[in-house]
XYZ file of N, CA, C and O in Angstrom:
372
model
N 32.641 -44.526 40.663
C 31.723 -43.736 41.458
C 30.293 -43.980 40.958
O 30.077 -44.198 39.771
N 29.345 -43.911 41.900
C 27.922 -44.029 41.581
C 27.174 -42.866 42.216
O 27.478 -42.463 43.342
N 26.179 -42.376 41.493
C 25.233 -41.396 42.035
C 23.886 -42.107 42.151
O 23.363 -42.613 41.152
N 23.343 -42.166 43.382
C 22.119 -42.923 43.646
C 21.116 -42.042 44.377
O 21.469 -41.326 45.331
N 19.856 -42.103 43.925
C 18.774 -41.404 44.626
C 17.508 -42.237 44.517
O 17.186 -42.759 43.444
N 16.803 -42.366 45.629
C 15.537 -43.093 45.677
C 15.698 -44.513 45.118
O 14.812 -45.022 44.438
N 16.853 -45.126 45.371
C 17.099 -46.492 44.959
C 17.543 -46.678 43.520
O 17.799 -47.801 43.097
N 17.642 -45.604 42.758
C 18.028 -45.705 41.349
C 19.444 -45.174 41.124
O 19.823 -44.157 41.709
N 20.191 -45.846 40.266
C 21.529 -45.385 39.887
C 21.362 -44.340 38.789
O 20.915 -44.643 37.685
N 21.705 -43.098 39.110
C 21.562 -41.987 38.172
C 22.747 -41.887 37.225
O 22.613 -41.467 36.080
N 23.925 -42.239 37.731
C 25.153 -42.205 36.933
C 26.159 -43.141 37.574
O 26.151 -43.342 38.791
N 27.043 -43.699 36.727
C 28.103 -44.566 37.227
C 29.300 -44.442 36.296
O 29.154 -44.534 35.072
N 30.489 -44.204 36.889
C 31.683 -44.026 36.072
C 32.949 -44.233 36.896
O 32.991 -43.887 38.079
N 33.982 -44.749 36.233
C 35.319 -44.819 36.818
C 36.131 -43.591 36.429
O 37.319 -43.511 36.748
N 35.507 -42.654 35.719
C 36.230 -41.515 35.153
C 35.580 -40.176 35.539
O 35.382 -39.322 34.686
N 35.232 -40.019 36.818
C 34.696 -38.726 37.263
C 35.839 -37.741 37.462
O 36.993 -38.140 37.600
N 35.503 -36.477 37.481
C 36.477 -35.421 37.742
C 36.042 -34.734 39.031
O 34.915 -34.240 39.120
N 36.920 -34.691 40.028
C 36.573 -34.073 41.310
C 37.013 -32.618 41.319
O 38.176 -32.299 41.084
N 36.031 -31.737 41.585
C 36.277 -30.299 41.700
C 35.523 -29.805 42.925
O 34.314 -30.030 43.054
N 36.231 -29.162 43.831
C 35.635 -28.601 45.050
C 34.798 -29.633 45.809
O 33.732 -29.329 46.324
N 35.277 -30.878 45.854
C 34.597 -31.925 46.606
C 33.429 -32.576 45.890
O 32.794 -33.476 46.441
N 33.119 -32.142 44.678
C 32.031 -32.735 43.896
C 32.609 -33.594 42.780
O 33.566 -33.200 42.122
N 31.994 -34.757 42.566
C 32.393 -35.622 41.463
C 31.531 -35.290 40.261
O 30.303 -35.370 40.319
N 32.181 -34.911 39.165
C 31.499 -34.606 37.908
C 31.565 -35.837 37.011
O 32.648 -36.306 36.670
N 30.388 -36.357 36.648
C 30.275 -37.570 35.842
C 30.256 -37.222 34.353
O 29.597 -36.257 33.948
N 30.928 -38.020 33.529
C 30.875 -37.785 32.083
C 29.429 -37.903 31.587
O 28.647 -38.700 32.121
N 29.075 -37.136 30.563
C 27.691 -37.152 30.069
C 27.193 -38.538 29.671
O 26.025 -38.869 29.902
N 28.054 -39.367 29.108
C 27.609 -40.690 28.660
C 27.428 -41.685 29.811
O 26.963 -42.805 29.594
N 27.741 -41.277 31.040
C 27.551 -42.163 32.188
C 26.190 -41.976 32.853
O 25.837 -42.725 33.763
N 25.416 -40.995 32.395
C 24.104 -40.719 32.989
C 23.071 -41.738 32.549
O 23.045 -42.155 31.389
N 22.195 -42.101 33.474
C 21.038 -42.918 33.149
C 19.910 -41.932 32.803
O 19.200 -41.448 33.685
N 19.775 -41.624 31.537
C 18.905 -40.527 31.067
C 17.428 -40.735 31.367
O 16.665 -39.771 31.325
N 17.021 -41.946 31.689
C 15.602 -42.149 31.986
C 15.183 -41.397 33.254
O 13.996 -41.158 33.461
N 16.151 -41.028 34.100
C 15.841 -40.331 35.353
C 16.140 -38.830 35.306
O 15.919 -38.132 36.291
N 16.656 -38.345 34.209
C 17.151 -36.966 34.110
C 16.212 -36.116 33.264
O 15.849 -36.512 32.158
N 15.827 -34.945 33.785
C 14.944 -34.013 33.075
C 15.580 -32.625 33.074
O 16.105 -32.187 34.093
N 15.489 -31.937 31.958
C 16.001 -30.565 31.889
C 15.257 -29.674 32.879
O 14.059 -29.828 33.089
N 15.967 -28.751 33.473
C 15.399 -27.735 34.361
C 15.690 -26.378 33.733
O 16.628 -26.234 32.951
N 14.897 -25.379 34.079
C 15.166 -24.036 33.545
C 16.070 -23.219 34.469
O 16.396 -22.080 34.171
N 16.497 -23.803 35.572
C 17.358 -23.083 36.512
C 18.769 -22.916 35.939
O 19.308 -23.809 35.290
N 19.354 -21.768 36.228
C 20.759 -21.506 35.934
C 21.349 -20.737 37.100
O 20.636 -20.077 37.847
N 22.657 -20.852 37.252
C 23.375 -20.081 38.263
C 24.751 -19.767 37.699
O 25.139 -20.280 36.653
N 25.489 -18.917 38.418
C 26.816 -18.534 37.949
C 27.837 -18.762 39.056
O 27.633 -18.356 40.201
N 28.922 -19.423 38.703
C 30.072 -19.576 39.584
C 31.135 -18.598 39.088
O 31.406 -18.543 37.885
N 31.730 -17.866 39.990
C 32.673 -16.821 39.580
C 33.860 -17.362 38.784
O 34.417 -16.649 37.966
N 34.239 -18.621 38.997
C 35.394 -19.116 38.240
C 35.062 -20.215 37.235
O 35.819 -20.436 36.290
N 33.915 -20.896 37.406
C 33.565 -21.964 36.457
C 32.639 -21.473 35.343
O 32.629 -22.033 34.271
N 31.847 -20.455 35.629
C 30.931 -19.934 34.612
C 29.480 -20.224 34.934
O 29.114 -20.426 36.086
N 28.647 -20.261 33.894
C 27.200 -20.436 34.054
C 26.847 -21.923 34.084
O 27.194 -22.673 33.184
N 26.133 -22.314 35.147
C 25.694 -23.699 35.305
C 24.240 -23.842 34.878
O 23.426 -22.942 35.096
N 23.926 -24.972 34.288
C 22.554 -25.370 33.996
C 22.226 -26.564 34.883
O 23.127 -27.232 35.399
N 20.929 -26.846 35.055
C 20.496 -27.867 36.004
C 19.600 -28.916 35.372
O 18.972 -28.682 34.341
N 19.554 -30.064 36.041
C 18.613 -31.133 35.722
C 17.779 -31.421 36.964
O 18.289 -31.367 38.088
N 16.513 -31.780 36.752
C 15.713 -32.401 37.794
C 15.949 -33.903 37.686
O 16.254 -34.419 36.609
N 15.801 -34.598 38.800
C 15.902 -36.050 38.822
C 14.515 -36.590 39.173
O 13.883 -36.096 40.115
N 14.045 -37.562 38.412
C 12.730 -38.155 38.675
C 12.859 -39.671 38.717
O 13.318 -40.286 37.749
N 12.457 -40.250 39.866
C 12.505 -41.697 40.059
C 11.189 -42.136 40.674
O 10.780 -41.610 41.721
N 10.518 -43.070 40.029
C 9.251 -43.618 40.533
C 8.247 -42.522 40.875
O 7.581 -42.570 41.918
N 8.153 -41.504 40.039
C 7.188 -40.432 40.226
C 7.598 -39.369 41.227
O 6.898 -38.383 41.402
N 8.732 -39.545 41.896
C 9.224 -38.542 42.846
C 10.257 -37.669 42.138
O 11.139 -38.174 41.437
N 10.152 -36.348 42.336
C 11.046 -35.399 41.662
C 11.967 -34.730 42.672
O 11.510 -34.249 43.712
N 13.228 -34.709 42.358
C 14.233 -33.996 43.135
C 14.658 -32.815 42.254
O 15.456 -32.961 41.337
N 14.066 -31.660 42.529
C 14.230 -30.473 41.690
C 15.675 -29.975 41.713
O 16.264 -29.825 42.774
N 16.215 -29.724 40.523
C 17.552 -29.142 40.370
C 18.631 -29.923 41.129
O 19.558 -29.340 41.681
N 18.519 -31.239 41.134
C 19.432 -32.086 41.913
C 20.758 -32.353 41.217
O 21.653 -32.951 41.801
N 20.884 -31.905 39.968
C 22.133 -32.105 39.231
C 22.451 -30.839 38.458
O 21.556 -30.100 38.060
N 23.751 -30.590 38.260
C 24.141 -29.411 37.484
C 25.332 -29.720 36.598
O 26.051 -30.697 36.818
N 25.492 -28.871 35.589
C 26.602 -29.033 34.649
C 26.924 -27.679 34.024
O 26.135 -26.732 34.116
N 28.078 -27.606 33.394
C 28.545 -26.380 32.752
C 28.673 -26.637 31.246
O 29.631 -27.248 30.799
N 27.681 -26.179 30.446
C 27.754 -26.419 29.001
C 28.864 -25.623 28.309
O 29.410 -26.069 27.309
N 29.190 -24.465 28.848
C 30.256 -23.616 28.279
C 31.080 -23.029 29.416
O 30.996 -21.829 29.700
N 31.863 -23.859 30.098
C 32.606 -23.368 31.263
C 33.721 -22.407 30.873
O 34.117 -22.335 29.712
N 34.220 -21.715 31.859
C 35.375 -20.841 31.656
C 36.581 -21.701 31.282
O 36.593 -22.911 31.524
N 37.615 -21.102 30.709
C 38.822 -21.870 30.382
C 39.412 -22.607 31.590
O 39.933 -23.712 31.444
N 39.289 -22.036 32.775
C 39.835 -22.669 33.982
C 39.100 -23.961 34.346
O 39.645 -24.806 35.050
N 37.871 -24.120 33.869
C 37.063 -25.299 34.208
C 36.718 -26.136 32.981
O 35.808 -26.957 33.019
N 37.455 -25.970 31.905
C 37.115 -26.641 30.646
C 37.037 -28.163 30.768
O 36.300 -28.821 30.032
N 37.756 -28.755 31.723
C 37.766 -30.207 31.869
C 36.416 -30.767 32.319
O 36.165 -31.957 32.158
N 35.530 -29.931 32.880
C 34.229 -30.436 33.326
C 33.093 -30.059 32.373
O 31.922 -30.217 32.717
N 33.417 -29.601 31.189
C 32.374 -29.242 30.216
C 31.391 -30.410 30.052
O 31.780 -31.548 29.775
N 30.117 -30.115 30.270
C 29.007 -31.065 30.135
C 29.049 -32.252 31.094
O 28.214 -33.148 31.010
N 30.003 -32.280 32.024
C 30.009 -33.304 33.065
C 28.986 -32.907 34.132
O 28.755 -31.721 34.368
N 28.388 -33.883 34.793
C 27.262 -33.630 35.692
C 27.625 -33.981 37.135
O 28.156 -35.060 37.410
N 27.308 -33.052 38.048
C 27.482 -33.267 39.489
C 26.115 -33.284 40.160
O 25.126 -32.767 39.609
N 26.051 -33.857 41.351
C 24.781 -34.043 42.049
C 24.841 -33.492 43.459
O 25.902 -33.422 44.080
N 23.665 -33.164 43.988
C 23.506 -32.723 45.380
C 22.069 -32.983 45.782
O 21.386 -33.781 45.160
N 21.575 -32.313 46.827
C 20.191 -32.431 47.293
C 19.769 -33.870 47.582
O 18.740 -34.342 47.113
N 20.596 -34.561 48.358
C 20.241 -35.901 48.801
C 20.675 -37.024 47.887
O 20.485 -38.196 48.224
N 21.256 -36.709 46.739
C 21.803 -37.748 45.876
C 23.107 -38.239 46.506
O 23.984 -37.439 46.805
N 23.200 -39.536 46.733
C 24.407 -40.110 47.344
C 25.416 -40.423 46.254
O 25.112 -41.138 45.302
N 26.614 -39.872 46.413
C 27.699 -40.133 45.480
C 28.821 -40.807 46.253
O 29.340 -40.254 47.228
N 29.159 -42.036 45.838
C 30.175 -42.807 46.550
C 30.760 -43.866 45.626
O 30.169 -44.197 44.599
N 31.893 -44.387 46.045
C 32.562 -45.452 45.275
C 31.840 -46.768 45.500
O 31.160 -46.981 46.462
């Protein structure tokens, strides 16, 4: 699987985990040059508290375009620190 935005590959892995239609990429598959910490957080009733990343490519910022669960609930432990994308990021094989 690849996550692509604005022509840049943000993450690529053969070992994503699919949950609720989203592919969660392992942390070591991220291209960190495009990833910036965000202060946004949200809560999923069964996965726990999510943290977010902004994506920046060629000076363009896609705010909160990626999320992850640093301390997920026991039911979602398999996606700990794995990253999923949305907001126009194309994820495909």
